Amino acid sequence: MVGEKMGMYLKGINYLLYMVALRLKSIKLWYIRKTKGSKAGFEYSAKVGRDWADYTINRSIKMNVTVIGKENIPNEACCFIGNHTSILDIPLLIDSAERSMGFIAKKEMLKTPVIGYWMKQYNCVALDRENTREAIRVIQEGAENLKKGYSMAIFPEGTRSKDGKLREFKKGSLKLATKAKAPIIPVAIDGAYRAFEIDNKFKSIDLKVTFGKAIYTDNLTREEEKALMDKVRGFIARELNQE
């Protein structure tokens, strides 16, 4: 027990040091933007995000993630739509897809000292969940990112389901993709809540991330667009065995 606690303590120290180094990389970002321009700055920010996701999932917590369907992700800007059960879903999704993406995230997350800073650098959009009028602006901003060629992700349940149960999707959340006429990639993250949410302790666990086939939204009929939410949620429910 003492050895286990010491191991957790050392992991925490190592992660804290990593986060300090991560924040210092903002100096390099400033230099890249000044000498090479905003596009190069974005590419560097995206790499920092991918490296952080890899470090968090594979080297710090050491989760054993089985990824299925990665071949379903086309080589273009996509809108990833998944279930949300853990604070680890963002690094899990980035690392599993091996793709940089911006997230529709609650405004509090973008205010955190380190992760929030970097999320702002690669097109994450802050959402004030207490202001319903903000939803239109958020969807519009996210859709513009997709149109510019940047992948985005959204968890349409609106908040974490800490028991792993799939909740209903918020109305209008899929408009992020349909407004941009971007492909939707349904994502089922199975078991992530067991890594932290049960007792607020990080654990190395086995879990599965499944990417469904791309759903192209550029030529949907009105009826198909209305059925889109049920189609995406249905895929996730089946993969979680929660039909």
Tab-separated table of N, CA and C in Angstrom, residues 53-176:
chain	number	residue	atom	x	y	z
A	53	ALA	N	-1.766	14.676	-25.208
A	53	ALA	CA	-2.715	13.562	-25.157
A	53	ALA	C	-1.974	12.235	-25.033
A	54	ASP	N	-0.913	12.067	-25.812
A	54	ASP	CA	-0.120	10.836	-25.759
A	54	ASP	C	0.513	10.667	-24.376
A	55	TYR	N	1.076	11.738	-23.843
A	55	TYR	CA	1.724	11.655	-22.540
A	55	TYR	C	0.714	11.304	-21.450
A	56	THR	N	-0.448	11.948	-21.483
A	56	THR	CA	-1.469	11.729	-20.462
A	56	THR	C	-1.994	10.296	-20.485
A	57	ILE	N	-2.372	9.821	-21.663
A	57	ILE	CA	-3.025	8.512	-21.777
A	57	ILE	C	-2.035	7.354	-21.714
A	58	ASN	N	-0.919	7.474	-22.433
A	58	ASN	CA	-0.028	6.324	-22.610
A	58	ASN	C	1.164	6.285	-21.660
A	59	ARG	N	1.662	7.441	-21.279
A	59	ARG	CA	2.877	7.434	-20.467
A	59	ARG	C	2.644	7.776	-19.006
A	60	SER	N	1.632	8.567	-18.711
A	60	SER	CA	1.361	8.913	-17.324
A	60	SER	C	0.371	7.934	-16.689
A	61	ILE	N	-0.851	7.886	-17.212
A	61	ILE	CA	-1.858	6.975	-16.648
A	61	ILE	C	-1.649	5.544	-17.147
A	62	LYS	N	-1.068	5.408	-18.334
A	62	LYS	CA	-0.772	4.100	-18.944
A	62	LYS	C	-2.029	3.272	-19.142
A	63	MET	N	-2.990	3.858	-19.833
A	63	MET	CA	-4.234	3.160	-20.149
A	63	MET	C	-4.027	2.260	-21.356
A	64	ASN	N	-4.718	1.145	-21.356
A	64	ASN	CA	-4.643	0.201	-22.474
A	64	ASN	C	-5.869	0.417	-23.358
A	65	VAL	N	-5.682	1.169	-24.434
A	65	VAL	CA	-6.800	1.585	-25.286
A	65	VAL	C	-6.828	0.763	-26.576
A	66	THR	N	-7.932	0.084	-26.806
A	66	THR	CA	-8.154	-0.617	-28.072
A	66	THR	C	-8.917	0.321	-28.998
A	67	VAL	N	-8.339	0.634	-30.142
A	67	VAL	CA	-8.959	1.552	-31.093
A	67	VAL	C	-9.479	0.755	-32.282
A	68	ILE	N	-10.752	0.945	-32.582
A	68	ILE	CA	-11.407	0.245	-33.692
A	68	ILE	C	-11.961	1.275	-34.674
A	69	GLY	N	-11.761	1.025	-35.966
A	69	GLY	CA	-12.382	1.858	-37.001
A	69	GLY	C	-11.634	3.124	-37.353
A	70	LYS	N	-10.365	3.216	-36.998
A	70	LYS	CA	-9.630	4.442	-37.324
A	70	LYS	C	-9.561	4.663	-38.836
A	71	GLU	N	-9.659	3.574	-39.585
A	71	GLU	CA	-9.643	3.685	-41.046
A	71	GLU	C	-10.903	4.384	-41.579
A	72	ASN	N	-11.911	4.570	-40.742
A	72	ASN	CA	-13.147	5.255	-41.158
A	72	ASN	C	-12.995	6.767	-41.191
A	73	ILE	N	-11.883	7.278	-40.677
A	73	ILE	CA	-11.691	8.733	-40.615
A	73	ILE	C	-11.096	9.213	-41.937
A	74	PRO	N	-11.823	10.007	-42.712
A	74	PRO	CA	-11.291	10.484	-43.995
A	74	PRO	C	-10.226	11.553	-43.790
A	75	ASN	N	-9.447	11.750	-44.827
A	75	ASN	CA	-8.350	12.718	-44.756
A	75	ASN	C	-8.849	14.118	-45.094
A	76	GLU	N	-9.760	14.616	-44.280
A	76	GLU	CA	-10.305	15.967	-44.430
A	76	GLU	C	-10.851	16.407	-43.078
A	77	ALA	N	-11.219	17.654	-42.971
A	77	ALA	CA	-11.767	18.152	-41.708
A	77	ALA	C	-13.061	17.416	-41.379
A	78	CYS	N	-13.145	16.863	-40.182
A	78	CYS	CA	-14.307	16.087	-39.752
A	78	CYS	C	-14.863	16.641	-38.455
A	79	CYS	N	-16.111	16.286	-38.191
A	79	CYS	CA	-16.740	16.624	-36.922
A	79	CYS	C	-16.915	15.327	-36.130
A	80	PHE	N	-16.146	15.184	-35.069
A	80	PHE	CA	-16.209	13.995	-34.227
A	80	PHE	C	-17.290	14.194	-33.171
A	81	ILE	N	-18.194	13.226	-33.081
A	81	ILE	CA	-19.308	13.323	-32.148
A	81	ILE	C	-19.325	12.074	-31.281
A	82	GLY	N	-19.118	12.257	-29.972
A	82	GLY	CA	-19.005	11.095	-29.100
A	82	GLY	C	-19.717	11.254	-27.779
A	83	ASN	N	-19.782	10.150	-27.050
A	83	ASN	CA	-20.329	10.173	-25.695
A	83	ASN	C	-19.284	10.702	-24.726
A	84	HIS	N	-19.750	11.124	-23.558
A	84	HIS	CA	-18.867	11.845	-22.633
A	84	HIS	C	-19.067	11.316	-21.215
A	85	THR	N	-18.042	10.576	-20.715
A	85	THR	CA	-18.154	10.015	-19.369
A	85	THR	C	-16.975	10.358	-18.473
A	86	SER	N	-15.966	11.046	-18.998
A	86	SER	CA	-14.753	11.230	-18.219
A	86	SER	C	-14.036	12.534	-18.569
A	87	ILE	N	-13.281	13.076	-17.609
A	87	ILE	CA	-12.431	14.232	-17.894
A	87	ILE	C	-11.304	13.850	-18.849
A	88	LEU	N	-11.118	12.541	-19.072
A	88	LEU	CA	-10.058	12.064	-19.959
A	88	LEU	C	-10.524	11.903	-21.405
A	89	ASP	N	-11.793	12.196	-21.694
A	89	ASP	CA	-12.313	11.967	-23.042
A	89	ASP	C	-11.595	12.801	-24.104
A	90	ILE	N	-11.197	14.032	-23.755
A	90	ILE	CA	-10.522	14.875	-24.744
A	90	ILE	C	-9.169	14.287	-25.143
A	91	PRO	N	-8.249	14.007	-24.189
A	91	PRO	CA	-6.989	13.388	-24.629
A	91	PRO	C	-7.187	12.006	-25.237
A	92	LEU	N	-8.192	11.259	-24.761
A	92	LEU	CA	-8.465	9.945	-25.346
A	92	LEU	C	-8.834	10.052	-26.819
A	93	LEU	N	-9.696	11.010	-27.134
A	93	LEU	CA	-10.158	11.168	-28.509
A	93	LEU	C	-9.025	11.640	-29.423
A	94	ILE	N	-8.244	12.603	-28.949
A	94	ILE	CA	-7.110	13.099	-29.750
A	94	ILE	C	-6.115	11.979	-30.011
A	95	ASP	N	-5.768	11.240	-28.955
A	95	ASP	CA	-4.754	10.194	-29.089
A	95	ASP	C	-5.262	9.033	-29.939
A	96	SER	N	-6.519	8.645	-29.785
A	96	SER	CA	-7.069	7.515	-30.536
A	96	SER	C	-7.211	7.831	-32.022
A	97	ALA	N	-7.622	9.064	-32.322
A	97	ALA	CA	-7.799	9.469	-33.722
A	97	ALA	C	-6.473	9.825	-34.386
A	98	GLU	N	-5.462	10.123	-33.549
A	98	GLU	CA	-4.184	10.631	-34.059
A	98	GLU	C	-4.446	11.829	-34.969
A	99	ARG	N	-5.312	12.693	-34.487
A	99	ARG	CA	-5.761	13.838	-35.271
A	99	ARG	C	-5.933	15.041	-34.344
A	100	SER	N	-5.419	16.179	-34.745
A	100	SER	CA	-5.652	17.409	-33.999
A	100	SER	C	-7.091	17.854	-34.236
A	101	MET	N	-7.714	18.371	-33.184
A	101	MET	CA	-9.098	18.830	-33.330
A	101	MET	C	-9.414	19.844	-32.241
A	102	GLY	N	-10.296	20.761	-32.575
A	102	GLY	CA	-10.799	21.690	-31.577
A	102	GLY	C	-12.032	21.102	-30.931
A	103	PHE	N	-12.306	21.493	-29.706
A	103	PHE	CA	-13.453	20.970	-28.972
A	103	PHE	C	-14.419	22.096	-28.606
A	104	ILE	N	-15.696	21.767	-28.606
A	104	ILE	CA	-16.671	22.636	-27.961
A	104	ILE	C	-16.595	22.287	-26.480
A	105	ALA	N	-16.062	23.192	-25.674
A	105	ALA	CA	-15.780	22.876	-24.274
A	105	ALA	C	-16.361	23.949	-23.360
A	106	LYS	N	-16.701	23.542	-22.161
A	106	LYS	CA	-17.249	24.511	-21.213
A	106	LYS	C	-16.208	25.596	-20.940
A	107	LYS	N	-16.688	26.809	-20.730
A	107	LYS	CA	-15.798	27.959	-20.632
A	107	LYS	C	-14.793	27.830	-19.496
A	108	GLU	N	-15.164	27.107	-18.429
A	108	GLU	CA	-14.263	26.945	-17.294
A	108	GLU	C	-12.989	26.206	-17.691
A	109	MET	N	-13.122	25.260	-18.620
A	109	MET	CA	-11.958	24.492	-19.042
A	109	MET	C	-10.948	25.363	-19.776
A	110	LEU	N	-11.437	26.303	-20.568
A	110	LEU	CA	-10.538	27.169	-21.323
A	110	LEU	C	-9.907	28.247	-20.453
A	111	LYS	N	-10.315	28.302	-19.185
A	111	LYS	CA	-9.718	29.253	-18.255
A	111	LYS	C	-8.637	28.618	-17.384
A	112	THR	N	-8.444	27.296	-17.494
A	112	THR	CA	-7.410	26.642	-16.698
A	112	THR	C	-6.033	27.113	-17.163
A	113	PRO	N	-5.067	27.210	-16.241
A	113	PRO	CA	-3.785	27.873	-16.537
A	113	PRO	C	-2.987	27.289	-17.702
A	114	VAL	N	-2.940	25.965	-17.849
A	114	VAL	CA	-2.079	25.374	-18.877
A	114	VAL	C	-2.896	24.783	-20.020
A	115	ILE	N	-3.710	23.789	-19.715
A	115	ILE	CA	-4.502	23.134	-20.765
A	115	ILE	C	-5.421	24.137	-21.449
A	116	GLY	N	-6.031	25.016	-20.666
A	116	GLY	CA	-6.919	26.026	-21.251
A	116	GLY	C	-6.198	26.922	-22.224
A	117	TYR	N	-4.975	27.307	-21.881
A	117	TYR	CA	-4.184	28.160	-22.780
A	117	TYR	C	-3.983	27.473	-24.126
A	118	TRP	N	-3.565	26.197	-24.101
A	118	TRP	CA	-3.279	25.510	-25.365
A	118	TRP	C	-4.555	25.185	-26.138
A	119	MET	N	-5.646	24.918	-25.428
A	119	MET	CA	-6.906	24.654	-26.127
A	119	MET	C	-7.331	25.861	-26.953
A	120	LYS	N	-7.083	27.044	-26.428
A	120	LYS	CA	-7.425	28.267	-27.162
A	120	LYS	C	-6.594	28.397	-28.441
A	121	GLN	N	-5.411	27.803	-28.444
A	121	GLN	CA	-4.513	27.975	-29.586
A	121	GLN	C	-4.904	27.107	-30.780
A	122	TYR	N	-5.643	26.009	-30.526
A	122	TYR	CA	-6.035	25.206	-31.688
A	122	TYR	C	-7.555	25.038	-31.806
A	123	ASN	N	-8.205	26.200	-31.798
A	123	ASN	CA	-9.596	26.322	-32.254
A	123	ASN	C	-10.652	25.702	-31.344
A	124	CYS	N	-10.358	25.506	-30.066
A	124	CYS	CA	-11.429	25.111	-29.160
A	124	CYS	C	-12.353	26.314	-28.933
A	125	VAL	N	-13.626	26.045	-28.770
A	125	VAL	CA	-14.629	27.096	-28.627
A	125	VAL	C	-15.269	26.985	-27.251
A	126	ALA	N	-15.274	28.089	-26.512
A	126	ALA	CA	-15.817	28.096	-25.154
A	126	ALA	C	-17.338	28.186	-25.174
A	127	LEU	N	-17.979	27.367	-24.347
A	127	LEU	CA	-19.436	27.355	-24.231
A	127	LEU	C	-19.847	27.699	-22.809
A	128	ASP	N	-20.710	28.690	-22.682
A	128	ASP	CA	-21.311	29.035	-21.399
A	128	ASP	C	-22.623	28.268	-21.293
A	129	ARG	N	-22.620	27.190	-20.512
A	129	ARG	CA	-23.795	26.316	-20.451
A	129	ARG	C	-24.989	26.974	-19.778
A	130	GLU	N	-24.762	28.084	-19.075
A	130	GLU	CA	-25.858	28.772	-18.407
A	130	GLU	C	-26.512	29.827	-19.300
A	131	ASN	N	-25.922	30.064	-20.457
A	131	ASN	CA	-26.448	31.071	-21.384
A	131	ASN	C	-26.891	30.378	-22.667
A	132	THR	N	-28.189	30.111	-22.788
A	132	THR	CA	-28.694	29.365	-23.933
A	132	THR	C	-28.488	30.111	-25.246
A	133	ARG	N	-28.446	31.435	-25.197
A	133	ARG	CA	-28.252	32.211	-26.423
A	133	ARG	C	-26.846	32.027	-26.995
A	134	GLU	N	-25.909	31.622	-26.147
A	134	GLU	CA	-24.531	31.420	-26.582
A	134	GLU	C	-24.404	30.260	-27.561
A	135	ALA	N	-25.354	29.335	-27.516
A	135	ALA	CA	-25.259	28.128	-28.330
A	135	ALA	C	-25.161	28.459	-29.815
A	136	ILE	N	-25.894	29.457	-30.277
A	136	ILE	CA	-25.875	29.830	-31.697
A	136	ILE	C	-24.491	30.313	-32.101
A	137	ARG	N	-23.888	31.166	-31.265
A	137	ARG	CA	-22.544	31.671	-31.563
A	137	ARG	C	-21.521	30.540	-31.585
A	138	VAL	N	-21.632	29.634	-30.623
A	138	VAL	CA	-20.681	28.528	-30.508
A	138	VAL	C	-20.744	27.627	-31.737
A	139	ILE	N	-21.963	27.267	-32.131
A	139	ILE	CA	-22.128	26.407	-33.305
A	139	ILE	C	-21.594	27.099	-34.558
A	140	GLN	N	-21.881	28.395	-34.696
A	140	GLN	CA	-21.414	29.150	-35.860
A	140	GLN	C	-19.892	29.203	-35.900
A	141	GLU	N	-19.268	29.475	-34.748
A	141	GLU	CA	-17.804	29.559	-34.700
A	141	GLU	C	-17.165	28.204	-35.000
A	142	GLY	N	-17.743	27.146	-34.436
A	142	GLY	CA	-17.218	25.806	-34.702
A	142	GLY	C	-17.377	25.413	-36.161
A	143	ALA	N	-18.523	25.767	-36.761
A	143	ALA	CA	-18.753	25.468	-38.176
A	143	ALA	C	-17.767	26.208	-39.069
A	144	GLU	N	-17.446	27.446	-38.710
A	144	GLU	CA	-16.462	28.207	-39.488
A	144	GLU	C	-15.093	27.543	-39.434
A	145	ASN	N	-14.732	26.998	-38.275
A	145	ASN	CA	-13.463	26.271	-38.170
A	145	ASN	C	-13.441	25.076	-39.106
A	146	LEU	N	-14.553	24.347	-39.153
A	146	LEU	CA	-14.647	23.195	-40.047
A	146	LEU	C	-14.514	23.613	-41.508
A	147	LYS	N	-15.167	24.706	-41.867
A	147	LYS	CA	-15.097	25.197	-43.246
A	147	LYS	C	-13.672	25.591	-43.632
A	148	LYS	N	-12.899	26.045	-42.639
A	148	LYS	CA	-11.515	26.445	-42.895
A	148	LYS	C	-10.554	25.250	-42.938
A	149	GLY	N	-11.095	24.054	-42.674
A	149	GLY	CA	-10.262	22.856	-42.768
A	149	GLY	C	-9.741	22.311	-41.457
A	150	TYR	N	-10.339	22.763	-40.326
A	150	TYR	CA	-9.901	22.295	-39.019
A	150	TYR	C	-10.953	21.362	-38.421
A	151	SER	N	-10.548	20.171	-38.030
A	151	SER	CA	-11.488	19.230	-37.418
A	151	SER	C	-11.979	19.756	-36.077
A	152	MET	N	-13.216	19.391	-35.740
A	152	MET	CA	-13.829	19.796	-34.481
A	152	MET	C	-14.452	18.570	-33.819
A	153	ALA	N	-14.726	18.691	-32.521
A	153	ALA	CA	-15.376	17.612	-31.779
A	153	ALA	C	-16.374	18.197	-30.793
A	154	ILE	N	-17.434	17.440	-30.565
A	154	ILE	CA	-18.456	17.883	-29.617
A	154	ILE	C	-19.009	16.661	-28.892
A	155	PHE	N	-19.314	16.837	-27.613
A	155	PHE	CA	-19.984	15.813	-26.818
A	155	PHE	C	-21.423	16.286	-26.624
A	156	PRO	N	-22.361	15.786	-27.430
A	156	PRO	CA	-23.721	16.373	-27.446
A	156	PRO	C	-24.584	16.076	-26.230
A	157	GLU	N	-24.106	15.243	-25.292
A	157	GLU	CA	-24.866	15.061	-24.058
A	157	GLU	C	-24.814	16.322	-23.196
A	158	GLY	N	-23.782	17.154	-23.435
A	158	GLY	CA	-23.695	18.428	-22.739
A	158	GLY	C	-22.868	18.406	-21.477
A	159	THR	N	-22.791	17.246	-20.831
A	159	THR	CA	-21.991	17.119	-19.615
A	159	THR	C	-21.620	15.660	-19.434
A	160	ARG	N	-20.706	15.392	-18.509
A	160	ARG	CA	-20.256	14.016	-18.301
A	160	ARG	C	-21.343	13.147	-17.664
A	161	SER	N	-21.443	11.922	-18.154
A	161	SER	CA	-22.281	10.906	-17.532
A	161	SER	C	-21.339	10.019	-16.731
A	162	LYS	N	-21.212	10.279	-15.447
A	162	LYS	CA	-20.156	9.659	-14.653
A	162	LYS	C	-20.394	8.186	-14.337
A	163	ASP	N	-21.566	7.662	-14.716
A	163	ASP	CA	-21.829	6.241	-14.520
A	163	ASP	C	-21.716	5.452	-15.819
A	164	GLY	N	-21.324	6.134	-16.897
A	164	GLY	CA	-21.147	5.450	-18.176
A	164	GLY	C	-22.403	5.309	-18.996
A	165	LYS	N	-23.546	5.737	-18.471
A	165	LYS	CA	-24.811	5.611	-19.200
A	165	LYS	C	-24.942	6.726	-20.236
A	166	LEU	N	-25.336	6.346	-21.430
A	166	LEU	CA	-25.511	7.311	-22.513
A	166	LEU	C	-26.768	8.143	-22.279
A	167	ARG	N	-26.608	9.466	-22.271
A	167	ARG	CA	-27.740	10.362	-22.065
A	167	ARG	C	-28.275	10.869	-23.402
A	168	GLU	N	-29.371	11.598	-23.317
A	168	GLU	CA	-29.948	12.175	-24.525
A	168	GLU	C	-29.048	13.292	-25.048
A	169	PHE	N	-29.056	13.487	-26.370
A	169	PHE	CA	-28.268	14.540	-26.985
A	169	PHE	C	-29.014	15.872	-26.905
A	170	LYS	N	-28.261	16.934	-26.722
A	170	LYS	CA	-28.842	18.268	-26.734
A	170	LYS	C	-29.318	18.615	-28.153
A	171	LYS	N	-30.492	19.164	-28.231
A	171	LYS	CA	-31.064	19.532	-29.520
A	171	LYS	C	-30.183	20.561	-30.230
A	172	GLY	N	-29.921	20.323	-31.499
A	172	GLY	CA	-29.153	21.272	-32.302
A	172	GLY	C	-27.654	21.077	-32.260
A	173	SER	N	-27.175	20.117	-31.450
A	173	SER	CA	-25.727	19.964	-31.314
A	173	SER	C	-25.057	19.480	-32.597
A	174	LEU	N	-25.799	18.759	-33.441
A	174	LEU	CA	-25.201	18.257	-34.675
A	174	LEU	C	-25.144	19.318	-35.777
A	175	LYS	N	-25.735	20.489	-35.524
A	175	LYS	CA	-25.660	21.568	-36.504
A	175	LYS	C	-24.225	22.045	-36.714
A	176	LEU	N	-23.361	21.736	-35.763
A	176	LEU	CA	-21.938	22.037	-35.931
A	176	LEU	C	-21.436	21.440	-37.242
